[in-house]
Amino acid sequence: MFNKILIANRGEIALRIIRTCKEMGIKTVAVYSTADRESLHVRFADEAICIGPPPSSESYLSIPKIMAAVEISNADAIHPGYGFLAENADFAEVCQEYGIKFIGPTPEMIRKMGDKITAKETMRKAGVPVIPGSKDLIKSITQGKKMAAEVGYPVILKATAGGGGKGMRIVRTEEEFEENFDLARNEAKSSFSNDGIYIEKFIEEPRHVEIQILGDQYGKVIHMSERDCTIQRRHQKLVEESPSPVVNKTLRKKMGASAIKAGKAINYEGAGTVEFLLDIHGKYYFMEMNTRIQVEHTVTEEVTDRDLIKDQIRIAAGKKIESKSLFPEMHAIECRINAEDVYHNFRPSPGGIKSFHSPKGHGVRVDTHVYAGYEIPPFYDSMIAKLICRAHTREECIKKMERALEEFIVEGIQTTVPFHLKLMRDERFNSGIYNTSFLEDFDMSAEE
Ligand code: MV4
């Protein structure tokens, strides 16, 4: 087992990783920017090393700064958390060269899934259902129009270097093709320095359902069932839950088997997530694979009663997965509490937290790095806490979440708590029947 793990991250996930390391008897090294001196991850780690000024490019995203901290602290492994360097294949490769274990997949696995058309082709060959579309990048308008006609309108143009919605355009008729193709290409080029675009059939009114998997170094892959992440705003997840209100045991087994096929196709090592679109007919299609621990891993932990960070560390240390695939025993919902003003288009609301009281009680979990007196820096993402509730049924879980949200007191800044309260009381959310457009006509500005 590792002696000392350096956590190349900040915020709640850094703290989350430190907690598990402590329970496993592993020493921890925190790294921090000057904006994060007062953060709890710095206080709770055994050692803390300042790696630079507030901008991420000069601190949490700087490979030389992180590697210098590894040298100074003599850590033998790095946990990248999510975001920052978590899916940076070059970073995983540098770790390899230094003889430091990157807690996650190999650079090759990260690269294969990072390029979306390569990922899709790998999945198609492995027998995982993929969305009908072009097998290669589109080379010209003429070729693109021909492909689109074959696939059938509406189609969607996606950036091969993309993910998370950037460089994506829906095209409903051939007349709209050229304009959208140029827009997608330019956005892809400026965002990813890669203007490769491919075509897919546009799936109307889908749900986002993802499967958590674990793979060990000996070729074993298990799934841990699904998370439903359909509640999103501009490609930002706000609520995640497990099990999905629209996935039954038969579909769960089928999607789980497909996710295992996906993992096995690339010899996957570590914790990963296979994202699917689920259409209104109950057909599902591979969308992307995330080669990291995700924000919403907590709902899977709550319904399967496992510590996913512990699983990641054990797998990285060469331990075998002992468990079979896992099915939900309970229902869990996570609400992301962001420092945002929901009454003004979810604009960021950084600043000083004057008072902070987090909900407690049976079935309530709060993962956070903040406290009364903490100053939220404006440099990083706006998530300040995750509120996770667990109960036997979805109905009870929603009621518990509403109760917990009512107890949440954060003064000094605006948060997404009022949004979540409204959602928990919403009839359509309670019905469980909605799609990724749900929040498009969920109006918050009317209230205050
Ligand atoms: C799609 C789609 C419909 N059809 N692909 C959005 C982010 C990126 N991961 C892929 N996305 C989508 N891809 C086809 N062929 C609809 C979306 C989509 C979406 C997906 C999941 C969750 C929320 C979404 C919101 C808008 C569009």
GROMACS .gro file of C-alpha atoms and ligand atoms in nm:
model
  475
    1MET     CA    1   0.000   0.000   0.000
    2PHE     CA    2   0.109   0.361  -0.054
    3ASN     CA    3   0.296   0.546   0.219
    4LYS     CA    4   0.203   0.899   0.120
    5ILE     CA    5  -0.047   1.040  -0.132
    6LEU     CA    6  -0.028   1.390  -0.276
    7ILE     CA    7  -0.371   1.533  -0.359
    8ALA     CA    8  -0.344   1.745  -0.674
    9ASN     CA    9  -0.671   1.926  -0.617
   10ARG     CA   10  -0.862   2.163  -0.388
   11GLY     CA   11  -1.205   2.207  -0.231
   12GLU     CA   12  -1.442   1.936  -0.120
   13ILE     CA   13  -1.284   1.658  -0.327
   14ALA     CA   14  -0.938   1.721  -0.177
   15LEU     CA   15  -1.095   1.691   0.167
   16ARG     CA   16  -1.292   1.382   0.060
   17ILE     CA   17  -0.968   1.211  -0.049
   18ILE     CA   18  -0.780   1.312   0.268
   19ARG     CA   19  -1.055   1.156   0.481
   20THR     CA   20  -1.024   0.817   0.314
   21CYS     CA   21  -0.642   0.828   0.325
   22LYS     CA   22  -0.659   0.887   0.702
   23GLU     CA   23  -0.891   0.592   0.746
   24MET     CA   24  -0.649   0.377   0.543
   25GLY     CA   25  -0.344   0.490   0.742
   26ILE     CA   26  -0.190   0.671   0.444
   27LYS     CA   27  -0.012   1.006   0.494
   28THR     CA   28  -0.142   1.302   0.290
   29VAL     CA   29   0.011   1.602   0.118
   30ALA     CA   30  -0.211   1.895   0.021
   31VAL     CA   31  -0.108   2.146  -0.243
   32TYR     CA   32  -0.266   2.490  -0.250
   33SER     CA   33  -0.262   2.824  -0.426
   34THR     CA   34  -0.226   3.145  -0.224
   35ALA     CA   35  -0.606   3.192  -0.263
   36ASP     CA   36  -0.664   2.866  -0.070
   37ARG     CA   37  -0.443   2.918   0.239
   38GLU     CA   38  -0.747   2.904   0.466
   39SER     CA   39  -0.913   2.606   0.299
   40LEU     CA   40  -0.986   2.296   0.509
   41HIS     CA   41  -0.789   2.064   0.278
   42VAL     CA   42  -0.474   2.254   0.379
   43ARG     CA   43  -0.557   2.222   0.747
   44PHE     CA   44  -0.650   1.853   0.747
   45ALA     CA   45  -0.362   1.715   0.539
   46ASP     CA   46  -0.045   1.598   0.717
   47GLU     CA   47   0.164   1.834   0.503
   48ALA     CA   48   0.071   2.128   0.283
   49ILE     CA   49   0.276   2.287   0.007
   50CYS     CA   50   0.200   2.621  -0.157
   51ILE     CA   51   0.231   2.579  -0.535
   52GLY     CA   52   0.167   2.928  -0.663
   53PRO     CA   53  -0.066   3.222  -0.721
   54PRO     CA   54  -0.448   3.195  -0.757
   55PRO     CA   55  -0.481   3.134  -1.135
   56SER     CA   56  -0.513   2.757  -1.194
   57SER     CA   57  -0.268   2.773  -1.484
   58GLU     CA   58   0.003   2.872  -1.236
   59SER     CA   59  -0.100   2.636  -0.954
   60TYR     CA   60  -0.343   2.341  -0.978
   61LEU     CA   61  -0.288   2.302  -1.354
   62SER     CA   62   0.090   2.342  -1.346
   63ILE     CA   63   0.256   2.002  -1.393
   64PRO     CA   64   0.606   2.133  -1.295
   65LYS     CA   65   0.469   2.286  -0.971
   66ILE     CA   66   0.288   1.964  -0.876
   67MET     CA   67   0.593   1.749  -0.955
   68ALA     CA   68   0.813   1.981  -0.746
   69ALA     CA   69   0.573   1.928  -0.453
   70VAL     CA   70   0.599   1.551  -0.508
   71GLU     CA   71   0.980   1.572  -0.489
   72ILE     CA   72   0.977   1.786  -0.174
   73SER     CA   73   0.724   1.568   0.008
   74ASN     CA   74   0.850   1.231  -0.117
   75ALA     CA   75   0.493   1.118  -0.196
   76ASP     CA   76   0.464   0.785  -0.377
   77ALA     CA   77   0.125   0.842  -0.542
   78ILE     CA   78  -0.091   1.128  -0.671
   79HIS     CA   79  -0.469   1.149  -0.653
   80PRO     CA   80  -0.591   1.400  -0.915
   81GLY     CA   81  -0.955   1.426  -0.798
   82TYR     CA   82  -1.182   1.569  -1.073
   83GLY     CA   83  -1.123   1.863  -1.307
   84PHE     CA   84  -0.775   2.022  -1.325
   85LEU     CA   85  -0.527   1.746  -1.428
   86ALA     CA   86  -0.756   1.446  -1.370
   87GLU     CA   87  -0.796   1.362  -1.740
   88ASN     CA   88  -0.465   1.500  -1.864
   89ALA     CA   89  -0.281   1.210  -2.032
   90ASP     CA   90   0.047   1.405  -2.041
   91PHE     CA   91   0.031   1.447  -1.663
   92ALA     CA   92  -0.036   1.075  -1.612
   93GLU     CA   93   0.265   1.011  -1.838
   94VAL     CA   94   0.492   1.246  -1.640
   95CYS     CA   95   0.389   1.062  -1.322
   96GLN     CA   96   0.489   0.733  -1.489
   97GLU     CA   97   0.831   0.878  -1.584
   98TYR     CA   98   0.885   0.993  -1.224
   99GLY     CA   99   0.787   0.650  -1.089
  100ILE     CA  100   0.491   0.804  -0.906
  101LYS     CA  101   0.161   0.615  -0.920
  102PHE     CA  102  -0.114   0.822  -1.083
  103ILE     CA  103  -0.432   0.704  -0.910
  104GLY     CA  104  -0.639   0.647  -1.221
  105PRO     CA  105  -0.606   0.489  -1.565
  106THR     CA  106  -0.294   0.486  -1.783
  107PRO     CA  107  -0.215   0.772  -2.028
  108GLU     CA  108  -0.319   0.545  -2.317
  109MET     CA  109  -0.665   0.484  -2.169
  110ILE     CA  110  -0.714   0.856  -2.101
  111ARG     CA  111  -0.610   0.944  -2.459
  112LYS     CA  112  -0.838   0.683  -2.614
  113MET     CA  113  -1.144   0.816  -2.434
  114GLY     CA  114  -1.044   1.183  -2.466
  115ASP     CA  115  -1.079   1.177  -2.844
  116LYS     CA  116  -1.454   1.124  -2.887
  117ILE     CA  117  -1.453   0.969  -3.236
  118THR     CA  118  -1.182   0.720  -3.129
  119ALA     CA  119  -1.380   0.642  -2.814
  120LYS     CA  120  -1.695   0.585  -3.016
  121GLU     CA  121  -1.519   0.358  -3.265
  122THR     CA  122  -1.365   0.157  -2.978
  123MET     CA  123  -1.710   0.113  -2.823
  124ARG     CA  124  -1.878   0.019  -3.153
  125LYS     CA  125  -1.618  -0.254  -3.208
  126ALA     CA  126  -1.670  -0.379  -2.852
  127GLY     CA  127  -2.044  -0.420  -2.910
  128VAL     CA  128  -2.160  -0.123  -2.701
  129PRO     CA  129  -2.457   0.058  -2.861
  130VAL     CA  130  -2.343   0.389  -3.013
  131ILE     CA  131  -2.546   0.672  -3.168
  132PRO     CA  132  -2.577   0.631  -3.548
  133GLY     CA  133  -2.352   0.875  -3.733
  134SER     CA  134  -2.026   0.934  -3.918
  135LYS     CA  135  -1.746   0.689  -3.845
  136ASP     CA  136  -1.488   0.952  -3.923
  137LEU     CA  137  -1.436   1.325  -3.904
  138ILE     CA  138  -1.617   1.540  -4.162
  139LYS     CA  139  -1.374   1.664  -4.425
  140SER     CA  140  -1.596   1.896  -4.629
  141ILE     CA  141  -1.940   2.058  -4.640
  142THR     CA  142  -2.036   1.832  -4.931
  143GLN     CA  143  -1.931   1.517  -4.748
  144GLY     CA  144  -2.101   1.641  -4.430
  145LYS     CA  145  -2.430   1.705  -4.608
  146LYS     CA  146  -2.415   1.358  -4.764
  147MET     CA  147  -2.354   1.200  -4.421
  148ALA     CA  148  -2.634   1.402  -4.262
  149ALA     CA  149  -2.878   1.295  -4.534
  150GLU     CA  150  -2.780   0.931  -4.476
  151VAL     CA  151  -2.822   0.957  -4.098
  152GLY     CA  152  -3.141   1.162  -4.139
  153TYR     CA  153  -3.219   1.506  -3.997
  154PRO     CA  154  -3.211   1.631  -3.727
  155VAL     CA  155  -2.842   1.569  -3.670
  156ILE     CA  156  -2.594   1.702  -3.418
  157LEU     CA  157  -2.240   1.816  -3.492
  158LYS     CA  158  -1.988   1.738  -3.220
  159ALA     CA  159  -1.622   1.824  -3.164
  160THR     CA  160  -1.401   1.517  -3.136
  161ALA     CA  161  -1.190   1.695  -2.875
  162GLY     CA  162  -1.504   1.817  -2.697
  163GLY     CA  163  -1.739   1.680  -2.439
  164GLY     CA  164  -1.968   1.863  -2.205
  165GLY     CA  165  -2.146   2.048  -2.485
  166LYS     CA  166  -1.873   2.275  -2.627
  167GLY     CA  167  -1.859   2.292  -3.007
  168MET     CA  168  -2.195   2.115  -3.034
  169ARG     CA  169  -2.461   2.229  -3.288
  170ILE     CA  170  -2.800   2.084  -3.374
  171VAL     CA  171  -2.887   2.090  -3.746
  172ARG     CA  172  -3.251   2.038  -3.841
  173THR     CA  173  -3.242   2.086  -4.220
  174GLU     CA  174  -2.983   2.075  -4.499
  175GLU     CA  175  -3.022   2.454  -4.545
  176GLU     CA  176  -2.885   2.506  -4.190
  177PHE     CA  177  -2.593   2.268  -4.239
  178GLU     CA  178  -2.316   2.491  -4.375
  179GLU     CA  179  -2.362   2.774  -4.123
  180ASN     CA  180  -2.368   2.535  -3.827
  181PHE     CA  181  -2.074   2.335  -3.953
  182ASP     CA  182  -1.859   2.651  -3.972
  183LEU     CA  183  -1.976   2.761  -3.624
  184ALA     CA  184  -1.901   2.420  -3.472
  185ARG     CA  185  -1.561   2.406  -3.640
  186ASN     CA  186  -1.461   2.755  -3.523
  187GLU     CA  187  -1.577   2.692  -3.167
  188ALA     CA  188  -1.391   2.361  -3.158
  189LYS     CA  189  -1.076   2.522  -3.294
  190SER     CA  190  -1.075   2.808  -3.042
  191SER     CA  191  -1.175   2.588  -2.746
  192PHE     CA  192  -0.960   2.280  -2.809
  193SER     CA  193  -0.711   2.379  -3.084
  194ASN     CA  194  -0.864   2.083  -3.274
  195ASP     CA  195  -1.136   2.150  -3.533
  196GLY     CA  196  -1.232   1.785  -3.592
  197ILE     CA  197  -1.612   1.753  -3.618
  198TYR     CA  198  -1.832   1.444  -3.654
  199ILE     CA  199  -2.203   1.386  -3.709
  200GLU     CA  200  -2.462   1.198  -3.506
  201LYS     CA  201  -2.834   1.145  -3.528
  202PHE     CA  202  -2.991   1.392  -3.285
  203ILE     CA  203  -3.169   1.203  -3.006
  204GLU     CA  204  -3.479   1.401  -2.904
  205GLU     CA  205  -3.576   1.443  -2.537
  206PRO     CA  206  -3.311   1.210  -2.393
  207ARG     CA  207  -3.211   1.140  -2.036
  208HIS     CA  208  -2.852   1.136  -1.916
  209VAL     CA  209  -2.788   0.803  -1.744
  210GLU     CA  210  -2.433   0.702  -1.654
  211ILE     CA  211  -2.290   0.378  -1.516
  212GLN     CA  212  -2.015   0.371  -1.256
  213ILE     CA  213  -1.752   0.106  -1.322
  214LEU     CA  214  -1.440  -0.022  -1.148
  215GLY     CA  215  -1.162  -0.210  -1.323
  216ASP     CA  216  -0.857  -0.368  -1.161
  217GLN     CA  217  -0.507  -0.440  -1.297
  218TYR     CA  218  -0.602  -0.804  -1.363
  219GLY     CA  219  -0.879  -0.745  -1.616
  220LYS     CA  220  -1.176  -0.765  -1.381
  221VAL     CA  221  -1.443  -0.500  -1.438
  222ILE     CA  222  -1.761  -0.455  -1.233
  223HIS     CA  223  -2.041  -0.200  -1.252
  224MET     CA  224  -2.205  -0.018  -0.962
  225SER     CA  225  -2.535   0.065  -1.137
  226GLU     CA  226  -2.646   0.400  -1.269
  227ARG     CA  227  -2.673   0.763  -1.180
  228ASP     CA  228  -2.939   0.978  -1.345
  229CYS     CA  229  -2.795   1.322  -1.425
  230THR     CA  230  -3.078   1.453  -1.641
  231ILE     CA  231  -3.123   1.767  -1.430
  232GLN     CA  232  -2.865   1.997  -1.589
  233ARG     CA  233  -2.845   2.365  -1.675
  234ARG     CA  234  -2.626   2.462  -1.971
  235HIS     CA  235  -2.438   2.132  -1.941
  236GLN     CA  236  -2.376   2.189  -1.569
  237LYS     CA  237  -2.518   1.912  -1.352
  238LEU     CA  238  -2.721   2.036  -1.057
  239VAL     CA  239  -2.890   1.721  -0.923
  240GLU     CA  240  -2.791   1.356  -0.955
  241GLU     CA  241  -2.963   1.048  -0.823
  242SER     CA  242  -2.941   0.674  -0.802
  243PRO     CA  243  -3.127   0.464  -0.901
  244SER     CA  244  -3.273   0.641  -1.204
  245PRO     CA  245  -3.651   0.677  -1.180
  246VAL     CA  246  -3.677   0.536  -1.536
  247VAL     CA  247  -3.437   0.240  -1.516
  248ASN     CA  248  -3.576  -0.098  -1.410
  249LYS     CA  249  -3.377  -0.403  -1.309
  250THR     CA  250  -3.373  -0.548  -1.664
  251LEU     CA  251  -3.242  -0.226  -1.820
  252ARG     CA  252  -2.993  -0.182  -1.534
  253LYS     CA  253  -2.847  -0.524  -1.605
  254LYS     CA  254  -2.826  -0.451  -1.979
  255MET     CA  255  -2.666  -0.108  -1.934
  256GLY     CA  256  -2.435  -0.248  -1.666
  257ALA     CA  257  -2.323  -0.525  -1.904
  258SER     CA  258  -2.257  -0.266  -2.178
  259ALA     CA  259  -2.053  -0.052  -1.937
  260ILE     CA  260  -1.846  -0.357  -1.840
  261LYS     CA  261  -1.789  -0.428  -2.212
  262ALA     CA  262  -1.674  -0.066  -2.249
  263GLY     CA  263  -1.429  -0.103  -1.960
  264LYS     CA  264  -1.297  -0.437  -2.080
  265ALA     CA  265  -1.246  -0.303  -2.435
  266ILE     CA  266  -0.972  -0.072  -2.304
  267ASN     CA  267  -0.851  -0.291  -2.016
  268TYR     CA  268  -0.974  -0.017  -1.787
  269GLU     CA  269  -0.803   0.040  -1.453
  270GLY     CA  270  -0.961   0.243  -1.173
  271ALA     CA  271  -1.297   0.413  -1.130
  272GLY     CA  272  -1.466   0.530  -1.447
  273THR     CA  273  -1.804   0.640  -1.573
  274VAL     CA  274  -1.970   0.535  -1.896
  275GLU     CA  275  -2.221   0.801  -2.001
  276PHE     CA  276  -2.527   0.701  -2.199
  277LEU     CA  277  -2.817   0.885  -2.357
  278LEU     CA  278  -3.144   0.704  -2.290
  279ASP     CA  279  -3.415   0.779  -2.546
  280ILE     CA  280  -3.791   0.787  -2.498
  281HIS     CA  281  -3.820   0.428  -2.628
  282GLY     CA  282  -3.583   0.295  -2.359
  283LYS     CA  283  -3.292   0.252  -2.601
  284TYR     CA  284  -2.954   0.363  -2.475
  285TYR     CA  285  -2.642   0.481  -2.655
  286PHE     CA  286  -2.281   0.534  -2.548
  287MET     CA  287  -2.199   0.905  -2.529
  288GLU     CA  288  -1.862   0.947  -2.352
  289MET     CA  289  -1.648   0.781  -2.091
  290ASN     CA  290  -1.508   0.981  -1.800
  291THR     CA  291  -1.178   0.842  -1.679
  292ARG     CA  292  -1.189   1.001  -1.332
  293ILE     CA  293  -1.382   1.006  -1.006
  294GLN     CA  294  -1.682   1.233  -1.055
  295VAL     CA  295  -1.849   1.493  -0.835
  296GLU     CA  296  -2.160   1.274  -0.813
  297HIS     CA  297  -1.978   0.954  -0.706
  298THR     CA  298  -2.134   1.009  -0.362
  299VAL     CA  299  -2.482   0.896  -0.468
  300THR     CA  300  -2.336   0.564  -0.579
  301GLU     CA  301  -2.154   0.538  -0.246
  302GLU     CA  302  -2.479   0.598  -0.060
  303VAL     CA  303  -2.682   0.334  -0.247
  304THR     CA  304  -2.411   0.065  -0.261
  305ASP     CA  305  -2.251   0.141   0.078
  306ARG     CA  306  -1.895   0.153  -0.064
  307ASP     CA  307  -1.612   0.407  -0.042
  308LEU     CA  308  -1.517   0.472  -0.405
  309ILE     CA  309  -1.201   0.665  -0.315
  310LYS     CA  310  -1.085   0.364  -0.114
  311ASP     CA  311  -1.159   0.141  -0.414
  312GLN     CA  312  -0.955   0.374  -0.638
  313ILE     CA  313  -0.656   0.368  -0.401
  314ARG     CA  314  -0.669  -0.010  -0.353
  315ILE     CA  315  -0.686  -0.072  -0.728
  316ALA     CA  316  -0.395   0.169  -0.792
  317ALA     CA  317  -0.191  -0.022  -0.533
  318GLY     CA  318  -0.249  -0.344  -0.732
  319LYS     CA  319  -0.523  -0.499  -0.517
  320LYS     CA  320  -0.791  -0.713  -0.676
  321ILE     CA  321  -1.157  -0.619  -0.687
  322GLU     CA  322  -1.326  -0.865  -0.450
  323SER     CA  323  -1.684  -0.757  -0.511
  324LYS     CA  324  -1.935  -0.854  -0.780
  325SER     CA  325  -2.134  -0.587  -0.965
  326LEU     CA  326  -2.347  -0.388  -0.721
  327PHE     CA  327  -2.714  -0.295  -0.733
  328PRO     CA  328  -2.878  -0.012  -0.540
  329GLU     CA  329  -3.014  -0.100  -0.199
  330MET     CA  330  -3.150   0.249  -0.126
  331HIS     CA  331  -3.231   0.575  -0.305
  332ALA     CA  332  -2.994   0.873  -0.296
  333ILE     CA  333  -3.011   1.226  -0.436
  334GLU     CA  334  -2.733   1.485  -0.447
  335CYS     CA  335  -2.791   1.859  -0.474
  336ARG     CA  336  -2.494   2.071  -0.575
  337ILE     CA  337  -2.478   2.379  -0.358
  338ASN     CA  338  -2.307   2.647  -0.566
  339ALA     CA  339  -2.217   3.005  -0.473
  340GLU     CA  340  -2.451   3.140  -0.740
  341ASP     CA  341  -2.742   3.382  -0.754
  342VAL     CA  342  -3.023   3.172  -0.897
  343TYR     CA  343  -3.248   3.479  -0.930
  344HIS     CA  344  -2.999   3.641  -1.165
  345ASN     CA  345  -2.924   3.370  -1.419
  346PHE     CA  346  -2.709   3.167  -1.179
  347ARG     CA  347  -2.434   3.431  -1.184
  348PRO     CA  348  -2.136   3.357  -0.958
  349SER     CA  349  -2.161   3.494  -0.603
  350PRO     CA  350  -1.815   3.468  -0.445
  351GLY     CA  351  -1.724   3.643  -0.119
  352GLY     CA  352  -1.718   3.592   0.255
  353ILE     CA  353  -1.941   3.335   0.425
  354LYS     CA  354  -2.075   3.505   0.738
  355SER     CA  355  -2.264   3.212   0.882
  356PHE     CA  356  -2.282   2.849   0.779
  357HIS     CA  357  -2.506   2.583   0.923
  358SER     CA  358  -2.527   2.259   0.731
  359PRO     CA  359  -2.820   2.020   0.763
  360LYS     CA  360  -2.779   1.709   0.973
  361GLY     CA  361  -2.982   1.410   1.087
  362HIS     CA  362  -3.069   1.063   0.966
  363GLY     CA  363  -2.973   0.993   0.605
  364VAL     CA  364  -2.811   1.333   0.546
  365ARG     CA  365  -2.454   1.380   0.423
  366VAL     CA  366  -2.277   1.708   0.347
  367ASP     CA  367  -1.939   1.711   0.172
  368THR     CA  368  -1.785   2.058   0.192
  369HIS     CA  369  -1.462   2.247   0.246
  370VAL     CA  370  -1.627   2.568   0.362
  371TYR     CA  371  -1.724   2.708   0.705
  372ALA     CA  372  -1.837   3.035   0.866
  373GLY     CA  373  -1.566   3.293   0.808
  374TYR     CA  374  -1.442   3.126   0.486
  375GLU     CA  375  -1.388   3.349   0.184
  376ILE     CA  376  -1.491   3.192  -0.149
  377PRO     CA  377  -1.223   3.288  -0.400
  378PRO     CA  378  -1.347   3.400  -0.744
  379PHE     CA  379  -1.087   3.193  -0.934
  380TYR     CA  380  -1.234   2.844  -0.925
  381ASP     CA  381  -1.567   2.670  -0.981
  382SER     CA  382  -1.860   2.779  -0.772
  383MET     CA  383  -1.951   2.453  -0.597
  384ILE     CA  384  -1.920   2.500  -0.219
  385ALA     CA  385  -2.096   2.189  -0.091
  386LYS     CA  386  -2.274   1.872  -0.190
  387LEU     CA  387  -2.588   1.778   0.001
  388ILE     CA  388  -2.667   1.408  -0.031
  389CYS     CA  389  -2.975   1.241   0.116
  390ARG     CA  390  -3.052   0.874   0.137
  391ALA     CA  391  -3.381   0.694   0.204
  392HIS     CA  392  -3.557   0.372   0.112
  393THR     CA  393  -3.769   0.521  -0.167
  394ARG     CA  394  -3.739   0.816  -0.406
  395GLU     CA  395  -4.045   0.977  -0.250
  396GLU     CA  396  -3.897   0.964   0.101
  397CYS     CA  397  -3.562   1.081  -0.033
  398ILE     CA  398  -3.717   1.391  -0.192
  399LYS     CA  399  -3.900   1.473   0.134
  400LYS     CA  400  -3.577   1.430   0.331
  401MET     CA  401  -3.392   1.653   0.083
  402GLU     CA  402  -3.659   1.922   0.118
  403ARG     CA  403  -3.625   1.904   0.498
  404ALA     CA  404  -3.245   1.920   0.477
  405LEU     CA  405  -3.249   2.215   0.235
  406GLU     CA  406  -3.478   2.402   0.474
  407GLU     CA  407  -3.211   2.360   0.745
  408PHE     CA  408  -2.929   2.489   0.524
  409ILE     CA  409  -2.817   2.834   0.637
  410VAL     CA  410  -2.553   3.018   0.436
  411GLU     CA  411  -2.522   3.393   0.496
  412GLY     CA  412  -2.302   3.642   0.315
  413ILE     CA  413  -2.336   3.494  -0.034
  414GLN     CA  414  -2.611   3.362  -0.263
  415THR     CA  415  -2.645   2.987  -0.316
  416THR     CA  416  -2.842   2.737  -0.524
  417VAL     CA  417  -3.042   2.625  -0.214
  418PRO     CA  418  -3.361   2.813  -0.325
  419PHE     CA  419  -3.342   2.645  -0.666
  420HIS     CA  420  -3.318   2.299  -0.510
  421LEU     CA  421  -3.606   2.371  -0.271
  422LYS     CA  422  -3.827   2.471  -0.561
  423LEU     CA  423  -3.721   2.161  -0.753
  424MET     CA  424  -3.797   1.922  -0.464
  425ARG     CA  425  -4.150   2.070  -0.453
  426ASP     CA  426  -4.198   2.054  -0.831
  427GLU     CA  427  -4.467   1.819  -0.958
  428ARG     CA  428  -4.280   1.714  -1.271
  429PHE     CA  429  -3.959   1.644  -1.078
  430ASN     CA  430  -4.160   1.437  -0.830
  431SER     CA  431  -4.319   1.239  -1.116
  432GLY     CA  432  -3.970   1.132  -1.228
  433ILE     CA  433  -4.070   1.180  -1.595
  434TYR     CA  434  -3.869   1.453  -1.769
  435ASN     CA  435  -3.572   1.495  -2.002
  436THR     CA  436  -3.257   1.705  -2.041
  437SER     CA  437  -3.466   2.011  -2.140
  438PHE     CA  438  -3.638   2.016  -1.799
  439LEU     CA  439  -3.465   2.329  -1.671
  440GLU     CA  440  -3.518   2.528  -1.992
  441ASP     CA  441  -3.867   2.620  -1.875
  442PHE     CA  442  -3.805   2.611  -1.501
  443ASP     CA  443  -3.822   2.979  -1.416
  444MET     CA  444  -3.638   3.109  -1.109
  445SER     CA  445  -3.629   3.481  -1.185
  446ALA     CA  446  -3.997   3.533  -1.098
  447GLU     CA  447  -3.957   3.484  -0.725
  448GLU     CA  448  -3.743   3.748  -0.555
  449MV4     C1  449  -2.646   1.450  -2.778
  449MV4     C2  450  -2.780   1.487  -2.760
  449MV4     C3  451  -2.875   1.438  -2.848
  449MV4     N1  452  -2.835   1.358  -2.950
  449MV4     N2  453  -2.614   1.369  -2.881
  449MV4     C4  454  -2.461   1.724  -2.434
  449MV4     C5  455  -2.324   1.723  -2.376
  449MV4     C6  456  -2.248   1.616  -2.443
  449MV4     N3  457  -2.194   1.527  -2.345
  449MV4     C7  458  -2.346   1.547  -2.533
  449MV4     N4  459  -2.472   1.614  -2.520
  449MV4     C8  460  -2.578   1.575  -2.594
  449MV4     N5  461  -2.550   1.491  -2.697
  449MV4     C9  462  -2.707   1.326  -2.965
  449MV4     N6  463  -2.671   1.248  -3.067
  449MV4    C10  464  -2.812   1.572  -2.653
  449MV4    C11  465  -2.709   1.618  -2.571
  449MV4    C12  466  -2.752   1.706  -2.464
  449MV4    C13  467  -2.746   1.667  -2.331
  449MV4    C14  468  -2.697   1.543  -2.293
  449MV4    C15  469  -2.692   1.506  -2.162
  449MV4    C16  470  -2.737   1.593  -2.064
  449MV4    C17  471  -2.785   1.716  -2.097
  449MV4    C18  472  -2.789   1.755  -2.231
  449MV4    C19  473  -2.839   1.881  -2.264
  449MV4    C20  474  -2.843   1.919  -2.393
  449MV4    C21  475  -2.799   1.832  -2.495
   0.00000   0.00000   0.00000
